[in-house]
Structure formats: structure tokens, C-alpha cells
XYZ file of C-alpha atoms in Angstrom:
694
model
C 28.573 31.877 -22.413
C 28.911 28.731 -24.802
C 27.082 25.732 -22.645
C 29.688 23.278 -24.418
C 32.702 24.961 -22.910
C 31.252 24.604 -19.718
C 33.165 22.139 -17.520
C 29.570 20.363 -16.600
C 29.211 20.007 -20.376
C 32.367 17.670 -20.420
C 31.760 14.350 -21.596
C 31.604 11.801 -18.335
C 33.925 9.589 -21.063
C 36.697 11.394 -19.455
C 36.044 11.296 -15.818
C 39.298 8.860 -14.156
C 37.670 5.156 -14.236
C 34.973 5.468 -17.308
C 36.784 5.518 -20.416
C 34.898 4.163 -23.712
C 33.749 1.105 -22.498
C 32.178 2.211 -19.552
C 30.793 5.013 -20.962
C 28.442 2.905 -23.413
C 26.523 1.261 -19.867
C 26.512 5.044 -18.241
C 24.507 6.078 -21.633
C 21.953 3.511 -21.355
C 21.299 5.442 -17.754
C 21.166 8.482 -19.178
C 24.644 9.449 -18.324
C 26.135 11.306 -20.965
C 27.849 14.445 -19.632
C 29.416 15.139 -15.950
C 26.315 17.308 -14.976
C 24.333 14.285 -15.737
C 26.506 12.479 -13.315
C 25.900 15.389 -10.561
C 22.342 15.046 -11.421
C 22.029 11.437 -11.342
C 20.224 10.734 -7.856
C 20.128 7.638 -5.451
C 17.157 5.784 -5.051
C 17.354 5.113 -1.851
C 19.862 5.081 1.082
C 21.197 2.458 3.630
C 22.223 3.740 7.051
C 25.443 1.142 7.331
C 26.502 3.268 10.285
C 25.078 0.512 12.779
C 24.464 -2.937 11.002
C 22.368 -5.610 12.766
C 24.277 -8.613 14.188
C 22.767 -11.682 12.187
C 21.102 -13.173 15.367
C 19.374 -9.709 15.578
C 17.456 -9.561 12.585
C 13.454 -10.498 12.153
C 11.932 -13.029 9.133
C 9.466 -10.811 7.286
C 11.533 -7.268 7.139
C 13.846 -5.737 5.010
C 17.499 -6.082 6.554
C 21.182 -4.918 6.017
C 23.591 -7.504 7.126
C 27.742 -7.885 7.095
C 29.738 -10.766 7.354
C 31.908 -13.126 5.918
C 31.568 -15.765 3.137
C 32.016 -18.733 4.981
C 31.108 -20.935 2.144
C 29.113 -20.748 -1.433
C 27.768 -23.371 -3.999
C 25.787 -23.949 -7.307
C 23.209 -26.565 -7.355
C 20.908 -28.116 -10.365
C 18.220 -28.563 -10.487
C 15.767 -30.343 -13.270
C 15.828 -29.087 -16.467
C 18.468 -26.045 -16.618
C 17.362 -24.121 -13.613
C 20.087 -23.700 -10.826
C 20.420 -22.288 -7.341
C 23.493 -20.262 -6.412
C 23.582 -20.345 -2.145
C 25.946 -18.406 -0.197
C 26.667 -18.698 3.465
C 27.720 -15.089 5.391
C 28.590 -15.253 8.953
C 29.385 -13.041 11.363
C 30.189 -13.706 15.330
C 26.927 -14.321 15.929
C 25.117 -16.681 13.224
C 24.868 -17.196 9.849
C 22.102 -16.480 7.323
C 21.994 -17.216 3.666
C 21.972 -15.392 0.282
C 19.940 -17.258 -2.371
C 19.739 -16.682 -6.001
C 17.386 -18.325 -8.591
C 18.796 -19.122 -12.122
C 21.899 -17.099 -11.918
C 25.328 -19.233 -12.337
C 27.094 -16.783 -12.895
C 26.970 -16.130 -9.222
C 29.549 -18.229 -8.577
C 32.179 -15.967 -10.133
C 30.954 -12.686 -8.442
C 32.265 -13.554 -4.794
C 35.454 -15.484 -2.852
C 35.621 -17.330 0.212
C 36.376 -14.977 3.057
C 35.570 -11.769 1.153
C 33.767 -9.292 3.582
C 30.361 -8.690 2.062
C 27.043 -6.996 2.722
C 23.645 -8.582 1.573
C 20.185 -6.162 1.828
C 17.263 -7.609 1.283
C 13.858 -8.914 2.529
C 14.760 -11.942 5.224
C 13.047 -15.184 5.404
C 13.070 -18.279 7.128
C 13.061 -21.564 5.654
C 14.963 -23.845 7.962
C 17.289 -21.250 8.311
C 17.831 -17.740 8.102
C 17.815 -16.775 4.485
C 17.649 -13.316 1.963
C 16.263 -14.347 -1.750
C 17.995 -12.381 -4.336
C 19.570 -9.765 -2.233
C 21.612 -6.630 -3.678
C 24.821 -7.083 -2.387
C 28.721 -5.588 -2.130
C 31.721 -6.777 -1.671
C 34.031 -4.699 0.657
C 37.346 -4.395 -0.477
C 40.559 -2.958 0.485
C 41.839 -1.607 -3.005
C 39.049 1.106 -3.390
C 40.502 4.585 -3.031
C 36.767 5.566 -1.524
C 36.564 2.432 0.674
C 35.069 4.513 3.404
C 31.747 5.685 0.929
C 30.870 2.035 0.839
C 30.116 1.296 4.844
C 30.113 3.002 8.770
C 27.744 5.788 6.826
C 24.493 6.558 5.055
C 25.244 4.782 1.689
C 23.562 6.267 -1.741
C 22.108 3.062 -3.536
C 21.828 4.572 -7.401
C 19.272 2.843 -10.294
C 21.658 0.540 -12.043
C 21.986 -2.043 -14.693
C 23.616 -5.831 -14.099
C 26.707 -4.620 -15.907
C 27.639 -1.573 -13.333
C 28.048 -2.426 -9.471
C 26.195 0.030 -6.797
C 30.235 0.270 -5.877
C 31.377 1.147 -8.868
C 28.843 3.739 -9.688
C 29.367 5.446 -6.068
C 33.314 5.785 -6.541
C 32.657 7.471 -9.483
C 30.171 9.533 -8.737
C 31.975 10.240 -5.418
C 34.877 11.541 -7.622
C 32.892 13.771 -9.967
C 31.050 15.131 -6.992
C 34.300 16.080 -5.326
C 35.923 17.976 -8.487
C 33.093 19.169 -10.364
C 30.346 20.178 -7.458
C 31.828 23.373 -7.006
C 31.423 24.162 -10.904
C 27.767 24.324 -10.423
C 26.680 27.737 -10.895
C 24.181 29.636 -8.736
C 21.235 30.298 -11.003
C 18.607 31.118 -8.068
C 18.977 34.646 -6.241
C 20.356 34.548 -2.788
C 16.894 36.402 -1.923
C 14.707 33.650 -3.249
C 17.262 31.404 -1.256
C 17.426 32.710 1.730
C 12.784 33.760 1.567
C 12.842 29.678 1.695
C 15.826 28.468 3.458
C 17.514 26.844 0.513
C 21.216 25.479 0.822
C 23.850 26.276 -1.570
C 23.299 24.513 -5.012
C 27.774 23.329 -4.594
C 26.105 21.924 -0.973
C 23.129 20.372 -2.322
C 24.742 18.327 -4.872
C 27.813 16.922 -2.484
C 24.801 15.923 0.547
C 21.762 14.467 -1.855
C 24.710 11.831 -2.948
C 26.985 11.831 0.270
C 24.775 12.824 3.253
C 26.571 12.970 6.562
C 22.946 13.186 8.435
C 19.258 12.866 7.558
C 19.275 16.784 8.130
C 21.731 17.077 5.342
C 19.834 14.672 3.304
C 16.436 16.378 4.032
C 18.564 20.104 2.897
C 19.936 18.958 -0.414
C 16.669 17.623 -1.153
C 14.596 20.284 -0.516
C 16.793 22.399 -2.221
C 16.789 20.555 -5.318
C 13.166 20.005 -5.864
C 12.866 23.450 -5.440
C 15.399 23.796 -8.250
C 13.274 21.679 -10.473
C 9.959 22.866 -9.728
C 11.055 26.448 -10.049
C 12.058 25.838 -13.498
C 8.974 23.854 -14.731
C 6.852 26.595 -13.107
C 9.037 28.910 -15.072
C 8.694 27.466 -18.555
C 4.706 27.347 -17.742
C 4.742 30.887 -16.829
C 6.646 31.850 -19.746
C 3.639 29.583 -22.337
C 1.391 31.739 -20.363
C 2.771 35.041 -20.784
C 3.427 34.212 -25.044
C -0.315 33.070 -25.144
C -1.650 36.657 -22.937
C 0.637 39.057 -24.224
C 2.703 38.218 -27.344
C -0.289 36.785 -29.558
C -3.117 38.940 -30.763
C -6.115 37.013 -30.256
C -10.143 37.564 -31.253
C -12.370 40.123 -29.266
C -15.532 38.184 -29.641
C -19.085 40.919 -29.441
C -21.228 39.317 -26.537
C -24.204 41.200 -27.519
C -25.459 39.675 -30.604
C -28.803 38.314 -31.327
C -27.689 34.725 -31.703
C -26.885 34.368 -28.109
C -29.978 36.164 -26.779
C -32.027 33.997 -28.742
C -30.101 30.931 -27.905
C -30.422 31.674 -23.684
C -34.428 31.524 -24.253
C -34.055 28.106 -25.845
C -32.457 26.849 -22.914
C -35.175 24.139 -21.414
C -33.568 24.200 -18.000
C -32.177 26.840 -16.014
C -27.801 26.807 -15.020
C -26.545 26.208 -11.867
C -24.694 28.687 -10.258
C -21.224 26.886 -10.967
C -22.237 26.991 -14.681
C -22.745 30.548 -14.448
C -19.946 31.642 -13.090
C -17.914 29.625 -15.200
C -19.876 30.870 -18.501
C -18.969 34.293 -16.830
C -14.860 33.664 -16.918
C -15.196 32.180 -20.614
C -17.106 35.593 -21.749
C -14.601 37.668 -20.393
C -11.927 35.371 -21.872
C -13.534 35.609 -25.623
C -14.343 39.464 -25.190
C -10.519 40.188 -24.569
C -8.219 40.764 -27.318
C -5.978 38.219 -25.498
C -6.582 34.792 -26.346
C -8.644 32.546 -24.291
C -6.588 29.442 -22.819
C -8.860 27.545 -20.129
C -8.923 24.361 -18.849
C -12.954 23.628 -17.838
C -13.310 20.532 -15.669
C -15.836 19.046 -13.855
C -17.320 15.956 -12.493
C -19.444 13.283 -14.514
C -22.704 14.893 -15.503
C -22.064 18.252 -14.043
C -23.010 20.179 -17.129
C -19.689 21.148 -19.298
C -21.039 20.315 -22.698
C -23.991 23.185 -22.085
C -21.219 25.474 -21.380
C -18.900 25.004 -24.087
C -21.965 25.124 -26.435
C -22.459 28.545 -25.069
C -18.667 29.235 -26.249
C -19.729 28.002 -29.680
C -22.736 30.145 -30.013
C -20.683 33.687 -29.042
C -18.152 32.479 -31.789
C -20.422 31.833 -34.632
C -22.573 35.200 -33.984
C -18.884 36.760 -34.747
C -18.638 35.194 -38.218
C -16.114 32.664 -36.857
C -16.259 28.965 -36.928
C -15.849 26.521 -34.262
C -13.978 23.076 -33.870
C -14.644 20.244 -31.105
C -12.046 17.361 -30.580
C -13.195 14.212 -28.910
C -11.362 11.175 -28.357
C -14.024 8.333 -29.262
C -16.322 8.215 -32.566
C -19.134 7.804 -29.452
C -18.487 10.593 -27.863
C -18.187 12.491 -31.089
C -21.454 11.537 -32.735
C -23.376 12.446 -29.045
C -21.930 16.048 -29.241
C -23.006 15.686 -32.840
C -26.695 14.665 -32.032
C -26.658 17.028 -28.902
C -25.292 20.105 -31.123
C -27.456 19.292 -33.858
C -30.579 19.480 -32.062
C -29.439 22.256 -29.830
C -28.738 24.464 -33.051
C -31.640 23.511 -35.333
C -33.641 26.485 -34.084
C -30.736 28.541 -34.824
C -29.943 27.739 -37.943
C -25.911 26.939 -37.018
C -24.789 24.223 -39.666
C -22.894 21.528 -37.585
C -20.800 18.704 -39.294
C -19.301 15.348 -38.098
C -15.887 14.131 -39.343
C -14.459 10.773 -37.950
C -12.811 7.852 -39.899
C -15.639 5.778 -40.144
C -17.069 8.234 -43.109
C -16.749 6.992 -46.536
C -14.348 8.790 -48.676
C -16.875 10.935 -50.387
C -18.353 11.547 -47.309
C -15.283 13.046 -45.839
C -14.350 14.836 -48.894
C -17.580 16.636 -48.947
C -17.203 17.948 -45.062
C -13.864 18.662 -45.669
C -14.877 21.233 -48.564
C -17.935 22.494 -46.256
C -15.232 23.354 -43.384
C -12.768 25.090 -45.842
C -15.444 27.380 -47.831
C -17.093 27.984 -44.042
C -20.433 26.002 -45.259
C -20.392 24.512 -41.948
C -19.950 26.676 -38.657
C -19.342 24.204 -36.304
C -16.729 20.793 -36.985
C -17.102 18.026 -34.537
C -14.795 14.838 -34.417
C -12.100 12.687 -33.605
C -8.317 12.455 -34.274
C -9.518 13.449 -38.039
C -9.641 16.787 -37.037
C -6.133 17.278 -37.137
C -5.637 15.653 -40.607
C -3.684 18.184 -42.963
C -6.466 17.624 -45.368
C -8.501 19.823 -42.983
C -8.550 23.510 -43.445
C -10.529 25.980 -41.677
C -11.619 28.820 -43.218
C -12.314 31.009 -40.473
C -11.645 29.180 -36.813
C -11.784 31.226 -33.950
C -12.566 28.581 -31.422
C -11.025 25.073 -30.448
C -12.630 22.635 -27.663
C -10.884 19.644 -26.674
C -13.017 17.040 -25.108
C -11.579 14.645 -22.269
C -8.115 16.596 -22.683
C -6.405 13.808 -20.798
C -6.778 11.443 -24.071
C -5.094 13.685 -26.239
C -1.090 14.873 -26.296
C 0.334 18.136 -26.274
C 1.290 17.951 -29.881
C -1.877 17.051 -31.322
C -3.666 19.911 -29.445
C -1.157 22.514 -30.868
C -2.102 20.770 -34.251
C -5.854 21.739 -33.911
C -5.121 24.904 -32.929
C -2.857 25.767 -36.337
C -6.095 25.305 -38.007
C -6.807 28.801 -37.167
C -5.042 31.879 -36.845
C -5.005 32.854 -33.178
C -8.214 30.629 -31.741
C -9.709 30.650 -28.371
C -8.797 27.539 -26.566
C -11.158 25.609 -24.426
C -9.908 22.336 -22.807
C -12.614 20.024 -21.214
C -12.057 17.267 -18.722
C -14.878 15.291 -17.207
C -12.093 13.535 -15.211
C -11.184 16.114 -12.098
C -7.308 17.003 -12.045
C -5.554 17.658 -8.698
C -4.707 20.772 -8.016
C -0.875 19.651 -7.567
C -1.420 17.607 -11.112
C -3.571 20.896 -12.597
C -0.641 23.206 -11.837
C 2.221 20.907 -13.575
C 0.632 19.502 -16.466
C -1.489 22.567 -17.406
C 0.184 25.396 -15.673
C -0.026 27.705 -18.829
C -4.238 27.626 -18.565
C -6.524 29.729 -16.777
C -8.822 26.938 -14.761
C -12.708 27.101 -14.581
C -14.266 24.057 -12.371
C -18.021 23.267 -11.951
C -18.342 21.860 -8.701
C -22.017 21.271 -8.178
C -24.497 18.804 -10.567
C -27.625 20.289 -11.774
C -30.798 19.834 -9.548
C -32.609 16.460 -9.392
C -29.617 14.238 -10.019
C -30.158 11.516 -7.119
C -26.197 10.156 -6.238
C -25.662 6.713 -7.269
C -25.703 3.804 -4.766
C -22.636 1.899 -4.933
C -21.710 -1.666 -4.329
C -18.661 -4.143 -3.868
C -19.899 -7.397 -3.916
C -18.113 -10.970 -4.916
C -18.658 -13.908 -6.558
C -21.174 -15.948 -4.374
C -23.562 -12.782 -4.630
C -23.709 -13.298 -8.183
C -27.264 -15.087 -8.511
C -29.122 -12.502 -5.853
C -27.841 -9.890 -7.948
C -29.005 -11.401 -10.998
C -32.596 -11.475 -9.094
C -32.154 -7.879 -8.585
C -31.613 -7.201 -12.205
C -34.655 -9.193 -13.346
C -36.718 -7.021 -10.991
C -35.265 -4.023 -12.231
C -35.646 -4.584 -15.919
C -39.308 -5.526 -15.311
C -39.625 -2.106 -14.114
C -38.482 -1.055 -17.429
C -34.831 -0.054 -16.064
C -31.696 -0.643 -18.717
C -28.508 -2.223 -18.062
C -24.621 -1.910 -18.372
C -22.949 -4.728 -17.516
C -18.956 -4.040 -17.986
C -15.771 -6.210 -18.751
C -12.065 -5.461 -19.153
C -11.138 -7.726 -21.516
C -13.381 -8.681 -25.028
C -12.196 -12.010 -25.189
C -11.052 -14.686 -22.942
C -7.017 -15.251 -22.910
C -5.085 -18.172 -21.839
C -2.738 -15.382 -20.116
C -5.636 -13.961 -17.926
C -8.286 -15.773 -16.147
C -10.741 -12.903 -16.773
C -14.424 -13.312 -17.607
C -14.991 -12.013 -21.084
C -17.373 -9.576 -23.045
C -17.942 -11.601 -26.055
C -18.303 -14.992 -23.550
C -20.599 -13.575 -21.001
C -22.858 -11.503 -23.981
C -23.479 -15.195 -25.500
C -24.048 -16.750 -21.840
C -26.381 -13.958 -20.796
C -28.520 -14.063 -24.027
C -28.511 -18.003 -24.430
C -29.188 -19.012 -20.928
C -29.224 -16.343 -17.755
C -31.180 -13.509 -19.690
C -32.811 -15.286 -22.518
C -36.165 -13.656 -21.919
C -34.517 -10.139 -21.839
C -33.071 -8.233 -25.265
C -29.052 -8.342 -24.732
C -26.783 -6.341 -26.828
C -22.847 -6.187 -27.484
C -20.875 -3.239 -27.685
C -16.890 -3.295 -27.735
C -13.842 -1.448 -29.426
C -13.161 -3.788 -32.214
C -16.710 -3.404 -33.764
C -16.837 -1.582 -36.806
C -18.053 1.728 -36.284
C -20.995 1.602 -37.832
C -21.864 -1.173 -35.906
C -20.720 0.363 -32.898
C -23.561 3.531 -33.865
C -26.153 0.715 -34.408
C -26.255 -0.412 -31.149
C -26.276 2.247 -29.152
C -29.255 3.430 -31.312
C -31.263 0.487 -30.519
C -30.198 1.023 -26.251
C -30.886 4.420 -26.551
C -34.677 3.305 -28.071
C -34.778 0.968 -25.216
C -34.692 -1.754 -27.616
C -31.907 -3.555 -25.309
C -32.285 -4.265 -22.189
C -28.828 -5.337 -21.538
C -25.974 -4.060 -22.783
C -22.591 -6.066 -22.510
C -19.337 -3.784 -23.356
C -15.881 -3.139 -22.324
C -14.811 0.371 -21.493
C -15.669 2.005 -25.071
C -18.730 3.266 -22.988
C -16.000 5.301 -20.465
C -17.286 8.440 -21.957
C -19.820 9.649 -24.410
C -22.900 8.033 -23.454
C -26.001 9.306 -22.378
C -28.809 7.437 -21.946
C -31.142 8.562 -19.083
C -32.689 4.790 -18.608
C -30.158 3.250 -17.948
C -29.972 2.991 -14.013
C -27.717 -0.149 -13.136
C -24.007 -0.645 -14.011
C -22.398 -4.021 -13.330
C -18.405 -3.969 -13.634
C -17.392 -7.256 -13.498
C -13.500 -7.735 -12.410
C -13.496 -4.261 -10.996
C -10.560 -4.738 -9.313
C -8.862 -4.815 -12.798
C -9.911 -1.002 -13.767
C -8.265 1.826 -11.988
C -10.087 4.284 -9.967
C -10.702 7.315 -12.046
C -11.887 4.931 -14.450
C -14.315 3.183 -12.688
C -15.966 6.536 -11.498
C -16.269 7.618 -15.416
C -18.131 3.984 -15.903
C -20.284 4.526 -12.615
C -20.900 7.978 -14.016
C -22.766 6.352 -17.132
C -25.767 5.777 -15.104
C -27.586 8.447 -12.486
C -28.709 10.392 -15.573
C -32.696 9.711 -15.078
C -35.045 10.077 -12.383
C -34.835 6.263 -11.319
C -32.415 5.691 -8.232
C -29.199 4.584 -9.956
C -26.822 1.432 -8.761
C -23.263 0.817 -9.528
C -22.022 -2.764 -8.668
C -18.155 -3.907 -8.235
C -18.069 -7.493 -8.641
C -14.680 -8.437 -7.719
C -12.872 -11.090 -5.281
C -9.725 -8.572 -5.027
C -7.297 -9.083 -2.296
C -4.401 -7.243 -2.976
C -3.936 -3.927 -0.822
C -4.405 -1.443 -3.810
C -7.325 -3.088 -5.193
C -9.342 -3.367 -1.903
C -8.052 0.571 -1.434
C -9.581 1.568 -4.890
C -13.129 -0.287 -4.452
C -13.568 0.763 -0.855
C -12.916 4.212 -1.506
C -15.845 4.109 -4.954
C -18.097 2.862 -2.341
C -17.789 5.711 0.207
C -18.083 8.934 -1.977
C -19.452 9.888 -5.184
C -17.339 13.089 -5.292
C -14.857 12.828 -8.203
C -12.634 15.455 -6.982
C -12.160 13.595 -3.876
C -11.477 10.100 -6.067
C -9.133 12.045 -8.475
C -6.751 12.618 -5.317
C -7.133 9.603 -3.810
C -6.337 8.024 -7.125
C -3.446 10.275 -7.800
C -2.060 8.994 -4.186
C -2.454 5.223 -5.229
C -0.977 5.392 -8.801
C 1.440 8.087 -8.625
C 1.491 11.373 -11.294
C 3.279 9.096 -13.784
C 0.177 6.671 -14.466
C -2.456 8.829 -13.396
C -2.985 10.297 -16.968
C 0.207 8.648 -18.806
C 2.048 11.939 -18.576
C 4.609 11.197 -20.601
C 2.753 11.441 -23.641
C 0.998 14.666 -22.506
C 4.012 16.649 -22.475
C 4.947 16.845 -18.716
C 8.997 16.460 -18.420
C 10.386 13.461 -16.030
C 10.883 15.269 -12.771
C 14.181 13.487 -11.316
C 14.043 14.273 -7.615
C 10.477 15.925 -7.228
C 7.248 14.241 -6.125
C 3.759 16.490 -7.036
C 2.002 14.740 -4.296
C 4.434 14.323 -1.449
C 6.407 17.534 -2.431
C 3.108 19.667 -2.642
C 3.883 22.582 -0.524
C 7.373 23.402 -2.198
C 5.702 22.870 -5.899
C 3.104 25.806 -4.699
C 5.572 27.811 -3.248
C 7.792 27.154 -6.382
C 5.245 28.224 -8.514
C 4.704 31.335 -6.681
C 8.397 32.514 -6.725
C 8.706 31.689 -10.479
C 5.599 33.666 -11.617
C 7.101 36.337 -9.441
C 10.355 36.121 -10.810
C 9.173 36.582 -14.418
C 6.717 39.590 -13.377
C 9.928 41.624 -12.216
C 12.225 40.234 -15.187
C 9.945 40.059 -18.372
C 13.167 39.879 -20.837
C 15.556 37.925 -18.927
C 15.594 34.913 -21.573
C 17.141 37.468 -24.104
C 20.485 37.651 -21.440
C 22.344 34.924 -22.144
C 24.536 35.126 -19.877
C 21.758 34.758 -17.236
C 21.801 31.466 -15.356
C 18.408 30.862 -14.946
C 17.945 31.361 -18.922
C 20.691 28.814 -19.520
C 19.282 26.511 -17.084
C 15.549 26.840 -18.729
C 16.912 26.553 -22.216
C 19.062 23.451 -21.230
C 15.818 21.823 -19.203
C 13.543 22.145 -22.197
C 15.664 22.240 -25.521
C 12.788 20.890 -27.564
C 10.278 20.537 -25.305
C 7.084 20.836 -27.817
C 4.431 21.961 -24.759
C 6.390 25.075 -23.991
C 7.019 27.964 -25.952
C 10.104 29.634 -24.988
C 12.207 30.314 -28.582
C 12.031 34.114 -29.074
């Protein structure tokens, strides 16, 4: 079956009421074909079956009113500013629609026309709605009955496409083409999950007769979306596990035995469990593709080192990619110290190296004079060729995209892959974003780690806190002070790192050694400052979020985060993780005058728990999946209707159905008449995160 011969693949331009001019505006909304229009879902609905009278509406609430235009006019203010005001009346009273600096609105309405206004009602001398959404009820519309006296869909739109126009053409499209939608989910799956037909779902998602009809339509369409996404992930997992020959590593070598004896501490039971999972993967001839997550300080690094030792003792090379130079150097120093007695050769490749140094490192990797190469994005440059790459480790995976991960993998034939994240990933996001990976989680912290005490203080407590800092510094504790910006900006009324560094150094803490660290500094300057801080020669390190990951200074026991409301919840938790690595009681102090509801929720949550997994769930709830990791750059396709938080139950159910379907229908992609295959290929035509082509 050719997709383009199908009625739903026709250009939307040829629908009645569209034409060559309107199609350009529709294209901007992502509507190109008839199918795009069927799947252009409303962003909300208005129940216009029972309008309130004007005398019944309340100031401060969102209301929909209907009446006739009594009068209207445009007032010009100072400069070029204007106010357009419309008086709308019914048999109980008058309410005003107000539009600021939109003089063209005077050409939109006519006196005595029937109009619907929707928006937040205010009271200023009289009832009014500022910049309301509006709709003019005219009798010349063949679909007049879809605009009022029912549940009415409201679509995402642009200024040149009115709701009334969009509603009319989508209604025409649904009536004519919804029946052309072919079922791709079997009747067995539909019955098992209580799903209505696709045709009914498309009709009722746009023009539901009742709340129940809408809920049933939404359930079906969300299931479809999640099912296809999880099926694609299942296919990628299958390709990795079954289609590609991996490396079967020998676990019994002398190098691993020697490494175990050299470990200066006892592993936690959680670490031992995760290591067993990784060893099982590496011993298998199927490629490892595993996500290792754990809270800040849970001991992920030593687990990754264990995997590196297995790799090297089998004659292969390992590559570890980190998002920042500071974190790369931290790993380089840690691994160099751990591997010195094992004679494992470790190299570092970053952008700050001089040309000759880079060339030398690249040559040593190519000739396998280095067993382990650590670096930033420099590792995925074309010049770097690995002679025998067997293991790829990506730290702080959420800082990288899918394509970057794939580029590093291609440096070897079929290397094992271990993806690490110190930002715990909520289950719903993990099975959506990393559903192709096996998952390992370190749940417990090493013994002896004292939980960090977290406090939220206001500006009036600043002086008292400075006295607390003096006391702690006198006891040989070191301090981080973090700011959201490097330099003061006219646009933002925020304290800046550089200015406050000078203020601390020259005035407040002039008796102590104060250092400055931020992202605009040269890499060698950053390295020098960090070396001084680690040696204890700097008492207070003023910094930006450049210290968010990769900084491990056991003597640093206090972190002050200024303008804490400017940071995300997971980011605040990461910053808090910079302290509490030594024996002294550690403190995280959030200084903020936050008043917004979201900011208060974030800061309050951080003071109540140190559990990164709880914080991640809460952060996902506050920010939503789109912002949690910036998921677009990480290969997560845009979801049109499903929400991985509120629709968690459907996400898990659809995943089970998708994996079960693939198990029973291993070769369904080879059947070009299979409707699921058609839908899947259409959904992910060029999606780099999936391996669908055969």
C-alpha cells in the first residue's frame, strides 16, 4: 500500500474552505495533510451549553459570556498606545472587553452582533475582561451549531486563523475523512484495554457530545501514541540485543582480581547488585546497553571503573565522555590514581589541550598505547579513531543528545554502552526517554555519609549567616557561594558572581582567601582555581553552576545558593551534592525572597528531603517532561496528546502491550500491508534515536 495514495495523505489545501492562501497559515501550525488536520487536537474546551448571565460572573474567575455589542470605540493614549473597548450586554447587565495596543480590533466587530467573550474577569469601575478570546456568532456559517450551545473545542492558533474558521474546516475534515482512518491496533488489544474505535475517537476528540465521550476519545488516542512510541523502543532494544553481535568479556582475569584487592572500601549491597547486572551484560555476547542511575554521591564512578577493568583485561579500550572539562579532569585524576598500580594507561582529551598535546593523545588512542580515554565532546570528533573500543561510558547522559551517544558508539565495532546519570530519572520519563536501555539503580549511599541539612533563609538573615560562615571557616571548613549569573545585567536585578567575589574579597571576608570560578574563564584558569580549593588554600569559592557536577572536595561542607528561586529543583539538588562528602556536618543554605507559587514549592521541597528520586519526581511534576531534561534535543518525539505524568497508567499499559505484540510478531515490519508497520514508519521516518530500518 502506498502511503501517498491514501485519502489521509492528500494536501489539506484541497479541503473546501482552505485553498492556496490559507494553507500557508495552516502549514505554520504543522497542518500539511488531511491526516495532520484530523490529528490537530484542541488545547482545551469550553462548555457553552449553559452560559452564565453577565450578572452571575465573578471577578477573578475565568468566565465565558454571551451578548450583543452595544457600543465600541478606540482611545488613544500618550505616545502611540491605544485602548480598544467593547461593551457587551445581555438582559442582566454589561461587561467590557478591553484590548491594549490592538487598534485593528475596531475593524473586527460590528454593533449589534452577537459575540462570545472568554477570559479572566476583573472589576475596575465595572466588570471587564482584558484581552479576551472572542467569537462572533454569524448565521452565514453552515456549521453554526458547532460554535455554541455545546462543548466547543478551542485550538492552538495564529492571529490570522480565527477559532471559528479552524473549527469549521476541522469539522468538515472530520465528517469527510474520519471514516478513512484504518485501525492498526487489534480488536483483542482494544477489548482488553476498553478502547473505542479510532473513527469514534477522532470524532469525539474534536466535537464531543459529553464529558464521557471526550474521556473515551482521549484514552484511545493517548494509548495509540504511547503504543507506537513504546513499540519503537522495543524494536531498538531488539535490534541491539538480537541483531548485533557484541563482545563476550571474560570476567575471570587477574586484573579484575587485583583491582578488587586494591579497593580501599567495602561496596554497598546496592553497588554489588548493580555490578552483578553489568557483569552479566558484559559476559554475554549480546551488546550491553544499560542505564546506571543513582543519587549524588551514591558511588556510580566505582561501578563504572569496575566495568572499565573488565574491558581492559580483555584487551579492549574504554572511552568515558563527560559534559564538562571540570568533570572530565575529575574522572581523569580519579582513574589515574586507581589504575596506577594496575598499569592501566589513562588519557585525557579536551578542547583546552594544545594542538600538539591533542595530536599525541589521538595517536596513542589509535595505536592503543592508551587503554582508557576520558574527555568531553572532543571524543566524538572525526579525528579520534579507536583501535579496539570495547566499552563506552557516558556520564551525566542528560547533558548529551541521542546523536552524540551514537557517534561515540561508532568509534568501535559494537561496544558495550553504559549510560550514567546522577540526576535520578522518574520511572515514567525513563521508560519514555531511555526505554531501549536496561536499567540499574543504586539506591543507598555509602556508610558514613551524613545527610546535608538544608535551610531556606531570607535577605534579613544574611548578616547572621555570615557570622555562621566565619565560625565554620575558623573550624577549617570550606564554603561554596553560588550565583545564577556571572555579571550584573540591566535586565535582571540579580547579584552576580564577579561583583560579589570582589565584595567578599575586599570587604565582608577580607580576612579569608576568596576564589572565583565561572564558565567564561579559560580552562587552565578553572583548573588552577580548583586545585587551590582542593588543597585548602581557598576558604570561600564564589562560583556559578559550573560546579554543578564533577566537583569533589571533602572539606567543603557549606554551600550558599543565592537567588535560589532562579534554579530548577534537580539543579539545586545537584548543587547541594557538592557538600557532605567529608566527615563534618554539611549545610546547604538557600537565600531567596521567592514569592511565586512554583518557586515556593521548589525551595520547600528541597528543605524536606535529601532523596534525589523523590526530588526528581516532584521536579517532573512541576516542570513537565518537556523541560525536565530539555527532551527535544535528546531525541524524545513530541507527544501530541499524551502526558507521561498524568497518563502514567496508560503509558505503562501501552508499554506492556507493545512489547508483548513484538514478541508475538517479530517480523511485522517486513509486511508492508501491516497497518502498525505503516503507522510506525510514518511516526518515526527520520528519528535518529530509533533503529527501525531493515
